[in-house]
CSV table of C-alpha atoms in Angstrom, one decimal:
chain,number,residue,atom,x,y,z
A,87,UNK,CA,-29.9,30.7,15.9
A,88,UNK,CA,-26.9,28.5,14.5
A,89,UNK,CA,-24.8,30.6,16.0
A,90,UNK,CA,-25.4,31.5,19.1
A,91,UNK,CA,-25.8,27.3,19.8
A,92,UNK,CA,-22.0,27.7,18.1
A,93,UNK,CA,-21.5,30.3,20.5
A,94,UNK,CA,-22.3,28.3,23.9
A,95,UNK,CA,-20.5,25.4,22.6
A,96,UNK,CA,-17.0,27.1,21.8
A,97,UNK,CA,-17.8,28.6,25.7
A,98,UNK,CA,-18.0,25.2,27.0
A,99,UNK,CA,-15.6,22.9,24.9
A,100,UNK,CA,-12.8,25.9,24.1
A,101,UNK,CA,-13.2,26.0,20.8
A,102,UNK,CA,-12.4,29.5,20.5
A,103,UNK,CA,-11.0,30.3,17.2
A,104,UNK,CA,-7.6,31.0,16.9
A,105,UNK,CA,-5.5,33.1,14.2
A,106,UNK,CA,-5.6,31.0,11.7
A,107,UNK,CA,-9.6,30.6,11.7
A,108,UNK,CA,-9.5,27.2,12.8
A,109,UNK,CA,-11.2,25.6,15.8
A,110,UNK,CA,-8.4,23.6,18.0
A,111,UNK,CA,-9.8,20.5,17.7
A,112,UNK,CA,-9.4,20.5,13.8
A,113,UNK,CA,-6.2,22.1,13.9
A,114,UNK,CA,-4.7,19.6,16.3
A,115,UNK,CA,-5.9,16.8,14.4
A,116,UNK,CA,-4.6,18.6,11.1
A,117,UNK,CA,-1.0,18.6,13.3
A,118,UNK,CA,-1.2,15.1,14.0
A,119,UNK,CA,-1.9,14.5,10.5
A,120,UNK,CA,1.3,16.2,9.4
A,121,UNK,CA,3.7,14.1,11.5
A,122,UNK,CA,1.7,11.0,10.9
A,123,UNK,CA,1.8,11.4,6.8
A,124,UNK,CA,5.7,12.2,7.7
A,125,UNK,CA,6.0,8.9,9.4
A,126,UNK,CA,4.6,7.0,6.2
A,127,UNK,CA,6.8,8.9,4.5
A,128,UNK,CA,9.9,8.0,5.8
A,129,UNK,CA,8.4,4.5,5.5
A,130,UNK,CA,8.1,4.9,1.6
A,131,UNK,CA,11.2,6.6,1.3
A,132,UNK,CA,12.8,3.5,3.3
A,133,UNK,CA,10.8,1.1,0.8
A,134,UNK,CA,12.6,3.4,-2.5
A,135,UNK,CA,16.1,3.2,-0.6
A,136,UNK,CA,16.5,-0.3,-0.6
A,137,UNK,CA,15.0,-0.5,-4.3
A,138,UNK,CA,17.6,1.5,-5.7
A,139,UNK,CA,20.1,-0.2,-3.8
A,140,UNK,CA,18.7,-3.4,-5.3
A,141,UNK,CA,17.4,-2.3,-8.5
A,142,UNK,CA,18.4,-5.0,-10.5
A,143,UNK,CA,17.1,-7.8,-8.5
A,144,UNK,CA,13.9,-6.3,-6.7
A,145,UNK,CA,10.6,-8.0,-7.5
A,146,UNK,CA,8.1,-6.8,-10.2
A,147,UNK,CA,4.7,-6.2,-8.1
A,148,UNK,CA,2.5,-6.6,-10.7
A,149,UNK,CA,3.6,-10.9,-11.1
A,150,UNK,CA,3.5,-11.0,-6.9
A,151,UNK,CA,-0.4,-9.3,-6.5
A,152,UNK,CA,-2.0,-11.2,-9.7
A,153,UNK,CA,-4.4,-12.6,-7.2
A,154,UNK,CA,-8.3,-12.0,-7.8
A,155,UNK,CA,-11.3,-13.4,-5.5
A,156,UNK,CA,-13.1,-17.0,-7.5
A,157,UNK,CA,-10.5,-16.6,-10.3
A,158,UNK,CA,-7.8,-19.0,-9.1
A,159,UNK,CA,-4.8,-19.4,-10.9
A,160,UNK,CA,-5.8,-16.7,-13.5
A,161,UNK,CA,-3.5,-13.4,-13.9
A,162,UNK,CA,-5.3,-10.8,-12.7
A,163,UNK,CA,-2.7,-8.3,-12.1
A,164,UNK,CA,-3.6,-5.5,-9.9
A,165,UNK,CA,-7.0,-5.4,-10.1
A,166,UNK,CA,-7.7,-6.7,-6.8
A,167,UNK,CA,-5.7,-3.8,-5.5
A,168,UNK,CA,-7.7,-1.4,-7.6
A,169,UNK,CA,-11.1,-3.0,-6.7
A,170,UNK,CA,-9.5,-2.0,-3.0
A,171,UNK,CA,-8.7,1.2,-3.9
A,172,UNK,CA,-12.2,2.1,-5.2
A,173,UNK,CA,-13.4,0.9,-2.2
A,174,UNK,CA,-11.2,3.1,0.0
A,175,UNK,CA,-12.5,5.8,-2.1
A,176,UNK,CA,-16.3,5.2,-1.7
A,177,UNK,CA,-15.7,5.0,1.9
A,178,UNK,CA,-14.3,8.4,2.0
A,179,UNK,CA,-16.9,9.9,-0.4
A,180,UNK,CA,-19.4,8.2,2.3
A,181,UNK,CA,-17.4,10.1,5.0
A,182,UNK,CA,-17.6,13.7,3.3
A,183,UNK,CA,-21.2,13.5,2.2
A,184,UNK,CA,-21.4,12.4,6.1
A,185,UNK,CA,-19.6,15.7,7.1
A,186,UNK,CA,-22.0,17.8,4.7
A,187,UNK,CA,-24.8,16.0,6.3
A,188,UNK,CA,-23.3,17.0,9.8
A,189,UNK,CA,-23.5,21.0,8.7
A,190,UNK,CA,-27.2,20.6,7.8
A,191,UNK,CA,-27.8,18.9,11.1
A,192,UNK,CA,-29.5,15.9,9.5
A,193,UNK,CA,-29.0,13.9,11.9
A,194,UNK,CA,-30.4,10.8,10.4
A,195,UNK,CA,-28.5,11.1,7.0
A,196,UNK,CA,-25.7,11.4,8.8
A,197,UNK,CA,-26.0,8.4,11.1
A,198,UNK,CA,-26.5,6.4,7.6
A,199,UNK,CA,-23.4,7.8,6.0
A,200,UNK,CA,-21.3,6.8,8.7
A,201,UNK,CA,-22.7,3.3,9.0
A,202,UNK,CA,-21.5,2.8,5.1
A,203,UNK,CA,-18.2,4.2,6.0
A,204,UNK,CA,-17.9,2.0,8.4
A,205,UNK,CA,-18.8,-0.8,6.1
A,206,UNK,CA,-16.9,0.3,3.3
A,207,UNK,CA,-13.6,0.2,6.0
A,208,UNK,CA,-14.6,-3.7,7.4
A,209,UNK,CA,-14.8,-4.5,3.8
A,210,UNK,CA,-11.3,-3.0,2.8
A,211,UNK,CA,-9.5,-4.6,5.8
A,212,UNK,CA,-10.9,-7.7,5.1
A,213,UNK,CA,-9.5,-7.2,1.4
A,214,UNK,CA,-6.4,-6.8,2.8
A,215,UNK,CA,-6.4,-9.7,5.2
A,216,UNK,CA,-6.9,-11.8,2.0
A,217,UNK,CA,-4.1,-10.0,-0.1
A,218,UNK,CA,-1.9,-10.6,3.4
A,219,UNK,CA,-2.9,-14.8,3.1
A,220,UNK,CA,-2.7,-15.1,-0.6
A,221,UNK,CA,1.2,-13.3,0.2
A,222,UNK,CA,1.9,-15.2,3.3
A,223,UNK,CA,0.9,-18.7,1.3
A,224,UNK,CA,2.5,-18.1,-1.8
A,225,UNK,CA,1.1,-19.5,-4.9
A,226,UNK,CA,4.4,-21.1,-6.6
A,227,UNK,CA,7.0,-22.1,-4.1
A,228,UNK,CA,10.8,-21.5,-4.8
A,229,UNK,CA,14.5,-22.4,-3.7
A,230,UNK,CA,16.9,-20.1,-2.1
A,231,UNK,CA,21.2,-20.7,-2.3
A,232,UNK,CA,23.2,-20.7,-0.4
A,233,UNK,CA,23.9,-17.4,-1.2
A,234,UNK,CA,20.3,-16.3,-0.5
A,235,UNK,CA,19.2,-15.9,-4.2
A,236,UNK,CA,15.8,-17.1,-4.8
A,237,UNK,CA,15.3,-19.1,-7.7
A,238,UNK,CA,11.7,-19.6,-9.2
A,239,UNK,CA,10.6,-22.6,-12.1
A,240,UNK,CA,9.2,-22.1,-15.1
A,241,UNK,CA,7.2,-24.4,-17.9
A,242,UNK,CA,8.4,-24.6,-21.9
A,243,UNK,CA,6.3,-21.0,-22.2
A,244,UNK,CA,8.4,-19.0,-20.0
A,245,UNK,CA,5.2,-18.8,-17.1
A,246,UNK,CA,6.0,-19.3,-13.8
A,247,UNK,CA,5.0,-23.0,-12.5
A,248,UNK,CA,4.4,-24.1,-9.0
A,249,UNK,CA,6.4,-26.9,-7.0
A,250,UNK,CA,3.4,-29.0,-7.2
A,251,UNK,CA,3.3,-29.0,-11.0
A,252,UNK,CA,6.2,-31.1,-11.2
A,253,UNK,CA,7.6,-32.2,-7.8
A,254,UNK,CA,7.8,-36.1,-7.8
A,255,UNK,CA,6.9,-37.3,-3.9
A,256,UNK,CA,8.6,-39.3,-2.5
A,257,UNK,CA,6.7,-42.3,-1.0
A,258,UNK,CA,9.2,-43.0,1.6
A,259,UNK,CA,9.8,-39.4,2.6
A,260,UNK,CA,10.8,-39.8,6.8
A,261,UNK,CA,8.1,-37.2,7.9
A,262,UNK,CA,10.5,-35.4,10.3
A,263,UNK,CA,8.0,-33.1,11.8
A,264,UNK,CA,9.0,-31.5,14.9
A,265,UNK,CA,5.9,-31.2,17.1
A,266,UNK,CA,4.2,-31.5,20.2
A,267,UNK,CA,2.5,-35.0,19.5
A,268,UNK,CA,6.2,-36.5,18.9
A,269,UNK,CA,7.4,-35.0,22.2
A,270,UNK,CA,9.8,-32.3,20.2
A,271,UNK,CA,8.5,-29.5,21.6
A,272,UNK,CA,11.5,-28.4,23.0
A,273,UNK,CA,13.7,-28.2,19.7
A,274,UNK,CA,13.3,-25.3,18.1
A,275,UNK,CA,13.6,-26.7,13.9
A,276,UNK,CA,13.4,-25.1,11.0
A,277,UNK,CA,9.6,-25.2,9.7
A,278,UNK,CA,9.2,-28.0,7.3
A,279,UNK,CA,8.1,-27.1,3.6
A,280,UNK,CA,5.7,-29.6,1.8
A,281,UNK,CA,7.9,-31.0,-1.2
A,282,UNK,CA,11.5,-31.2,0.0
A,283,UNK,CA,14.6,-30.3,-1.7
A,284,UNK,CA,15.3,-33.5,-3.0
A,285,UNK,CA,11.7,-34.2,-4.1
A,286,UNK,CA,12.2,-30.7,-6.2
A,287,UNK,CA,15.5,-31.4,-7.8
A,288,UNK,CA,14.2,-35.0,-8.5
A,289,UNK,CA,10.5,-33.9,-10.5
A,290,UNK,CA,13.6,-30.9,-12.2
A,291,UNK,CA,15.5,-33.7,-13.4
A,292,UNK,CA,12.6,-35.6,-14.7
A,293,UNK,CA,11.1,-32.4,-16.6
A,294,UNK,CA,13.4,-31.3,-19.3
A,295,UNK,CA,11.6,-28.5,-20.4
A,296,UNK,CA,11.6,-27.0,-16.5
A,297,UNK,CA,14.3,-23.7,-16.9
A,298,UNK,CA,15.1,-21.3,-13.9
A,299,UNK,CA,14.3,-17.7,-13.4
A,300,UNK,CA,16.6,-15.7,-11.6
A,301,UNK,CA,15.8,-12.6,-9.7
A,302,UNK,CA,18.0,-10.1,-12.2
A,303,UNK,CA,15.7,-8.1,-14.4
A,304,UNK,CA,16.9,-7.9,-17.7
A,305,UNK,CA,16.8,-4.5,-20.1
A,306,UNK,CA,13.2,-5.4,-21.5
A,307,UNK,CA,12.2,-5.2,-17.7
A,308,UNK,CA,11.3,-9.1,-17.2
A,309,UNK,CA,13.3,-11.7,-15.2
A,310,UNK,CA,16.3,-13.4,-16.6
A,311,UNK,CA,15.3,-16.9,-17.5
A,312,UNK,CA,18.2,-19.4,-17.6
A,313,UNK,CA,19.2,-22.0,-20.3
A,314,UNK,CA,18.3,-25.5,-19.5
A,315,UNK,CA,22.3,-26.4,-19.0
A,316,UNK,CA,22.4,-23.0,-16.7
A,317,UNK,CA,19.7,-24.1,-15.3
A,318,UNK,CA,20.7,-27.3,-14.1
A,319,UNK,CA,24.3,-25.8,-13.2
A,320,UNK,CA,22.3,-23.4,-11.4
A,321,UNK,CA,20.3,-25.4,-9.2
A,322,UNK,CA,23.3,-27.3,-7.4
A,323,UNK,CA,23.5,-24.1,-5.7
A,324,UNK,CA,20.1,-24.8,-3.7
A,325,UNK,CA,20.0,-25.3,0.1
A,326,UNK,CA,16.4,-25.0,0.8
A,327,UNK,CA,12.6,-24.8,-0.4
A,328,UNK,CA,10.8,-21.3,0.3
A,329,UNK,CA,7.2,-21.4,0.1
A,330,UNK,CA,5.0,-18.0,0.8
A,331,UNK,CA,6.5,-15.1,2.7
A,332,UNK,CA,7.3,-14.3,5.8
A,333,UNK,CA,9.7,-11.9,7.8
A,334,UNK,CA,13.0,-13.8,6.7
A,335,UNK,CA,12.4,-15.2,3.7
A,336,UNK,CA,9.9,-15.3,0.7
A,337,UNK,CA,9.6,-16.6,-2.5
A,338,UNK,CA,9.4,-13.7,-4.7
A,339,UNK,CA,12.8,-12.7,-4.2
A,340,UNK,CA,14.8,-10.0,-2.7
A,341,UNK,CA,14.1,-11.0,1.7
A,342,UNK,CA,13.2,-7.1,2.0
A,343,UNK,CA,10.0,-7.1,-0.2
A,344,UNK,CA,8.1,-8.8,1.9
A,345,UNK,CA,9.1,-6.7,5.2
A,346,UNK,CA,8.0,-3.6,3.7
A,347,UNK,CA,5.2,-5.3,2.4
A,348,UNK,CA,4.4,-6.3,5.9
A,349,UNK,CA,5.5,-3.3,7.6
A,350,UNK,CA,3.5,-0.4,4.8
A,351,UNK,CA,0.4,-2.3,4.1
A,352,UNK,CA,0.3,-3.2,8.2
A,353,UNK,CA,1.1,0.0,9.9
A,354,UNK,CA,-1.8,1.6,7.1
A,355,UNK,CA,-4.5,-1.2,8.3
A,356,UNK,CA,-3.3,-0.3,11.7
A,357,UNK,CA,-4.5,3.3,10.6
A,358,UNK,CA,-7.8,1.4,9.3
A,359,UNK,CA,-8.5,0.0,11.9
A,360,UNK,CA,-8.3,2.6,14.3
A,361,UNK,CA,-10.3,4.8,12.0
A,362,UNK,CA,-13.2,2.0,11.9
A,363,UNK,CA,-13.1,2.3,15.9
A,364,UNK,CA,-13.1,5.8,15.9
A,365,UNK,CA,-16.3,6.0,13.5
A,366,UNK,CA,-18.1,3.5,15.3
A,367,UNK,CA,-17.6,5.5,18.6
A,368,UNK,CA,-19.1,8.9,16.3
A,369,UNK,CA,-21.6,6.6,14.6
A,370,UNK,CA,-23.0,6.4,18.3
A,371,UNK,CA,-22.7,9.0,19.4
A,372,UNK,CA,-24.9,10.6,16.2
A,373,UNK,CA,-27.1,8.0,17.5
A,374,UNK,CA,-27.5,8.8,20.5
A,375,UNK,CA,-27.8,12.9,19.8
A,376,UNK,CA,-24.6,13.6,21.6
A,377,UNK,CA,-23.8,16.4,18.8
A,378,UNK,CA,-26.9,17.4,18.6
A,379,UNK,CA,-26.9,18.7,22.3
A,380,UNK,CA,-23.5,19.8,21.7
A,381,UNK,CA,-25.4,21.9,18.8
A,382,UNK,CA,-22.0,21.0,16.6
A,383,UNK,CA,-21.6,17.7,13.9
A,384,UNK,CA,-17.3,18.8,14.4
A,385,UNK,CA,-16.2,15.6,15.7
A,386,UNK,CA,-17.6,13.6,12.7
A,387,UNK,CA,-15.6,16.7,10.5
A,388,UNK,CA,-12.5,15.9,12.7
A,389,UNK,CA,-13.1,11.8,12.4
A,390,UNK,CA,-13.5,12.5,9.2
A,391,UNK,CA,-10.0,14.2,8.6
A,392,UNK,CA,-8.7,11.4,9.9
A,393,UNK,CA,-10.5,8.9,7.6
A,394,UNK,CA,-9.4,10.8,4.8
A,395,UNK,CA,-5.7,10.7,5.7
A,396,UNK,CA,-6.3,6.6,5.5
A,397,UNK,CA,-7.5,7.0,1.9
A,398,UNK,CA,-4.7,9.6,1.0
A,399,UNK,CA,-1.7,7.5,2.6
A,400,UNK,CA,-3.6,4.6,0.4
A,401,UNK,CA,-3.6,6.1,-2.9
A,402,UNK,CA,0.5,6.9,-2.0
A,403,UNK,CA,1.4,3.1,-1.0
A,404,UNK,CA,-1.0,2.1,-4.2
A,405,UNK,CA,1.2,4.1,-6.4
A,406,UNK,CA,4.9,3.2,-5.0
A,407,UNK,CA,4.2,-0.3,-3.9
A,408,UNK,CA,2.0,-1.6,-6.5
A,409,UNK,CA,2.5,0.5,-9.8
A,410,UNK,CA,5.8,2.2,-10.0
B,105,UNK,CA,-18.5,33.9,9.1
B,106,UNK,CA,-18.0,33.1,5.9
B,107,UNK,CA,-18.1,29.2,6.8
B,108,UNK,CA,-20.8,29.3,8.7
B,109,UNK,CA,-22.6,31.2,5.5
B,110,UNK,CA,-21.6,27.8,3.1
B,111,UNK,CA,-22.1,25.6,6.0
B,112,UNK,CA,-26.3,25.4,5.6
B,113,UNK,CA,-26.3,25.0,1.4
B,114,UNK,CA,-25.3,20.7,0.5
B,115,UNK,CA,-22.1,20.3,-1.4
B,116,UNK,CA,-22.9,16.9,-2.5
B,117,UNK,CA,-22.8,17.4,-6.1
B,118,UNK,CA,-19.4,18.5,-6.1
B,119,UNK,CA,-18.7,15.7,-3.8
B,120,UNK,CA,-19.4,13.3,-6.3
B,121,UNK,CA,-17.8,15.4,-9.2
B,122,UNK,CA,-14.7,14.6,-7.0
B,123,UNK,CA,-15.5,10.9,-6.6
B,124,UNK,CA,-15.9,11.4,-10.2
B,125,UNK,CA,-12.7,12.4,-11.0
B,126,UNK,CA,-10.7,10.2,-8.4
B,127,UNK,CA,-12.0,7.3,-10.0
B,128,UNK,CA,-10.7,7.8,-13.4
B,129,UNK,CA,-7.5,8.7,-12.6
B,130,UNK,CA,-7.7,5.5,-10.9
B,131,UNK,CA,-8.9,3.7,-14.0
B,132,UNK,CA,-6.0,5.7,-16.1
B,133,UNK,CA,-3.2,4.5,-13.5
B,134,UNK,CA,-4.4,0.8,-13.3
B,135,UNK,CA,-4.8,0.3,-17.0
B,136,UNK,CA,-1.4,2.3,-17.7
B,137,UNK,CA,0.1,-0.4,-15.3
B,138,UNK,CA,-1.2,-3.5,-16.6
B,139,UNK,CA,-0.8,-2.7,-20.2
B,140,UNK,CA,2.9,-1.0,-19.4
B,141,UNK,CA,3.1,0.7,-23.2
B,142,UNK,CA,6.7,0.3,-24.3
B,143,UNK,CA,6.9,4.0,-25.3
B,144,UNK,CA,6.3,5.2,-21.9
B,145,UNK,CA,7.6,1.9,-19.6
B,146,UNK,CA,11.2,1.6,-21.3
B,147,UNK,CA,12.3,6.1,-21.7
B,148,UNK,CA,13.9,7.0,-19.2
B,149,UNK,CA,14.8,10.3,-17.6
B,150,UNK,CA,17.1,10.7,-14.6
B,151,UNK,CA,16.9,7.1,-14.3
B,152,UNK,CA,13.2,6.9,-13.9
B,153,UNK,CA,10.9,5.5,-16.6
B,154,UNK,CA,8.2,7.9,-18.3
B,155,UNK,CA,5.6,6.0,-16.8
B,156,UNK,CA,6.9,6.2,-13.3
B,157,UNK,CA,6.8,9.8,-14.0
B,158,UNK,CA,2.8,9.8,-14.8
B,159,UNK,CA,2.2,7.9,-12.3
B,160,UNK,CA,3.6,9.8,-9.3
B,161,UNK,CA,2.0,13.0,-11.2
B,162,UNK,CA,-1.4,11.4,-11.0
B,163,UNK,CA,-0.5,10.8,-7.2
B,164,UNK,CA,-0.5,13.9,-6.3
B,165,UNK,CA,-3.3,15.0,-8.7
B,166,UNK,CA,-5.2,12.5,-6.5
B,167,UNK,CA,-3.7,13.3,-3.5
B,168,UNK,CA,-4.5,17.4,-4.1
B,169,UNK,CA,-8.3,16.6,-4.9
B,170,UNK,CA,-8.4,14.4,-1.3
B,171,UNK,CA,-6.4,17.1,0.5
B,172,UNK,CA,-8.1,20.1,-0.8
B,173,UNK,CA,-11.9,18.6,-1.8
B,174,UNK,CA,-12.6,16.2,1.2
B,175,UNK,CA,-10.5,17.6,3.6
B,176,UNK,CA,-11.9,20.9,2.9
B,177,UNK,CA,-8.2,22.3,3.3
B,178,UNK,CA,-9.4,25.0,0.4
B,179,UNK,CA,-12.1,26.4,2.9
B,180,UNK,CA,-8.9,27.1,5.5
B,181,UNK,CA,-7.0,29.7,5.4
B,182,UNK,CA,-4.0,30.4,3.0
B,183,UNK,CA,-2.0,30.6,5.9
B,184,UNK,CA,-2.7,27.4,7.5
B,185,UNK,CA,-3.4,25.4,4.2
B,186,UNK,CA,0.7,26.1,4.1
B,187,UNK,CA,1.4,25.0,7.5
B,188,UNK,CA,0.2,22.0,6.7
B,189,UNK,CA,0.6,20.9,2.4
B,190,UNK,CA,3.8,23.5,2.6
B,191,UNK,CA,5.6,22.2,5.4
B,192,UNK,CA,4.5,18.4,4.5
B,193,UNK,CA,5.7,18.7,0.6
B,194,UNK,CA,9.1,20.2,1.4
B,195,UNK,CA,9.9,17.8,4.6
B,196,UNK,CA,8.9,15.1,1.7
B,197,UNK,CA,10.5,16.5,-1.3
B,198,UNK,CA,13.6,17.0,0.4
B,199,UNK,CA,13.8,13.1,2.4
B,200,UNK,CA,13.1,11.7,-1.1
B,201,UNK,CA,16.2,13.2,-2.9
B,202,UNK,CA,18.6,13.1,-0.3
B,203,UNK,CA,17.5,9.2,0.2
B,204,UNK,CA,17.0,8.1,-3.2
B,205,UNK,CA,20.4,9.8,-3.9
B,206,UNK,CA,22.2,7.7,-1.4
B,207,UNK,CA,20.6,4.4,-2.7
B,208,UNK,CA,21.5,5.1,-5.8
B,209,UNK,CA,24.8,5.5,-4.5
B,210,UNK,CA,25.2,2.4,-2.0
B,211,UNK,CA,23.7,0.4,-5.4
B,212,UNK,CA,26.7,1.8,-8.0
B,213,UNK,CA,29.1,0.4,-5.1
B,214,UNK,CA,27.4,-2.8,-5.1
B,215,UNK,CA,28.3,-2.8,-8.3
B,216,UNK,CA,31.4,-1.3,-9.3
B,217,UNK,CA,33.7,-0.6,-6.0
B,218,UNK,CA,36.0,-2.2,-4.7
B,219,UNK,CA,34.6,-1.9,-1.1
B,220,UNK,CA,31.9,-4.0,-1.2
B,221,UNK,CA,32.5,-5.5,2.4
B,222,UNK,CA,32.2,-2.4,4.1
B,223,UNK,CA,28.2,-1.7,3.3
């Protein structure tokens, strides 16, 4: 009976199996899986290029994601990525028990697997927009040289300490905002950070225990932290405060990290969310009975190759962004 | 025929065998990263520390269980299981050495050539 429904559909849709056993649909996708996991790769590869070419100063992951959900300013390192990882994970287990509800024809079980992938994606992009703010906002603040070193602070223990920890304000600061409401729209400023340079170098002074950290990593795989007489030599060098990321600058060091960061982690939630679009459009459809006239669960097997290839680009940019 | 003969029977307990197993390897990777043992972080071979090394093998451990489990790519055939892992590990493979090569390169001039200014 199964198969002679099969049989109609293939008649209909064109599914006709080809040599290598494989309906068109699933093979096509399978192709556009190939070149796809190609393009991450020459993403990645990009990423380990310009770390060997700046192996010495690029920036250990594991002290830039230390960020965890209702544990602020604890060191939670990585496990926020993890806890996103699992999550990726369970999505695609949801997805394949989804598919193996798809052979039986269930059409209900399937219809409820799909709705918890679906969930399980809105819940990892929305993981990620929170690991993009806490990276865009920064959580210490930095200078930068003039010759585009970054330069972080540090307390008496050697642990990094934010510019607010020690900045001394400046009562009488001119607040030289260039906005709309003071009729400077039209000049085109630098964006203004909240403690300026001066207000930096003046709480520096104030703290003697306050030592730089470099971004050179040192044999023992930490980052060089200066003498207090370096220090201080060092810091005439600074032209500017850096607070958070963005595409020119950030304040974990090398002005590169962050692109990739942006460009890997976005083009895969780009991925995400076009998978959650495509498995809402399926999830529908189940509803509706669509494959169940069609006699033929495939496109959810086909959405869910798709799906997959999210979770397995994931588990690649976990490894070489995050861990190595 | 053959599919259409496993296609009726559920494969959910292998399903979450797999989940299983991609979840510890998980576990292993995140705990070898945040504890970093010195015995593994700080040996290196070819310029790569040990644990870079276990972690890139656990990769693709994961990687094969995703490919090969969920994807169902051991279901295909032989033939087109290596049109798609064999063609995508060697295009890989062979982008990562060339690449990583050359950085390693452009990075020794950075630090002792006397061309700097051209890169």
């Amino acid at each position: 009976m199964g198969a002679t429904v099969t049989t109609e559909a293939t008649e209909v849709r064109g599914d006709a199996r080809g040599p290598l056993n494989v309906s068109y649909g699933k093979m096509m996708m399978w192709y556009f899986i190939l070149s796809d996991s190609l393009t991450f790769c020459g993403f990645l590869v990009g990423y380990g290029f310009t770390r060997y070419k700046f192996m010495d100063t690029w920036p250990i992951a594991d002290e830039v994601f230390n960020h965890f959900p209702f544990l602020h300013g604890v060191d939670a390192p990585m496990y926020y990525v993890a806890l996103m990882t699992f999550i990726l994970i369970f999505s695609s287990v949801t997805m394949v028990l989804a598919v193996d509800a798809g052979h039986q024809m269930k059409r209900k079980k399937v219809a409820t697997y799909m709705f918890l992938t679906i969930l399980g994606g809105l819940v990892f992009i929305g993981s990620q927009a929170w690991e993009w703010k806490n990276f865009i906002n920064g959580s210490y603040g930095a200078v930068e040289t003039t010759g585009g070193s970054i330069l972080q602070f540090v307390g008496e223990d050697g642990k990094q300490i934010a510019l607010a920890d020690f900045a001394v304000v400046d009562p009488n600061k001119k607040d030289a905002t260039l906005t709309r409401a003071n009729a400077t729209w039209f000049v085109n400023g630098p964006s203004k950070s909240t403690y300026s340079l001066a207000e930096v170098q003046a709480g520096f002074d104030a703290n003697p225990t306050i030592r730089i950290r470099t971004q050179k990593t040192t044999d023992a795989k930490h980052k060089e932290i200066l003498s207090r007489e370096a220090s201080v030599e060092r810091l005439k060098d600074a032209v500017l405060v850096v607070e958070g990321a963005n595409l020119i600058r950030n304040e974990y060091g090398h002005k590169t990290f962050a692109d990739f960061f942006f460009f890997i982690t976005g083009f895969h939630g780009f991925h995400v969310c076009t998978g959650i679009l495509i498995n809402i459009i399926i999830f529908f459809n189940v509803l509706l009975g669509t494959y169940d006239r069609r006699g033929s669960y495939e496109m959810v097997e086909k959405g869910g190759l798709y799906w997959h290839f999210v979770d397995l680009v994931w588990v690649f940019v976990f490894t070489f962004f995050y861990l190595v | 025929m053959a599919a259409e003969a496993t296609a009726h029977h559920s494969n959910a307990k292998k399903i979450w065998k797999v989940f299983f197993i991609l979840s510890a390897i998980t576990i292993v990777e995140v705990a070898l990263g945040i504890f970093k043992p010195e015995s593994l972080h700080h040996v290196h071979i070819f310029g790569l520390s040990l644990l870079n090394y276990i972690f890139i093998v656990l990769t693709i451990w994961k990687a094969y269980y995703i490919m090969w489990s969920f994807m169902h790519l051991e279901q295909e055939k032989t033939a087109f299981r290596w049109t798609v892992a064999g063609v995508l590990s060697f295009l890989c493979v062979y982008l990562i050495t060339l690449v990583l090569i050359e950085g390693n390169y452009v990075y020794e001039v950075f630090q002792h050539a006397q061309y700097k200014w051209i890169f």
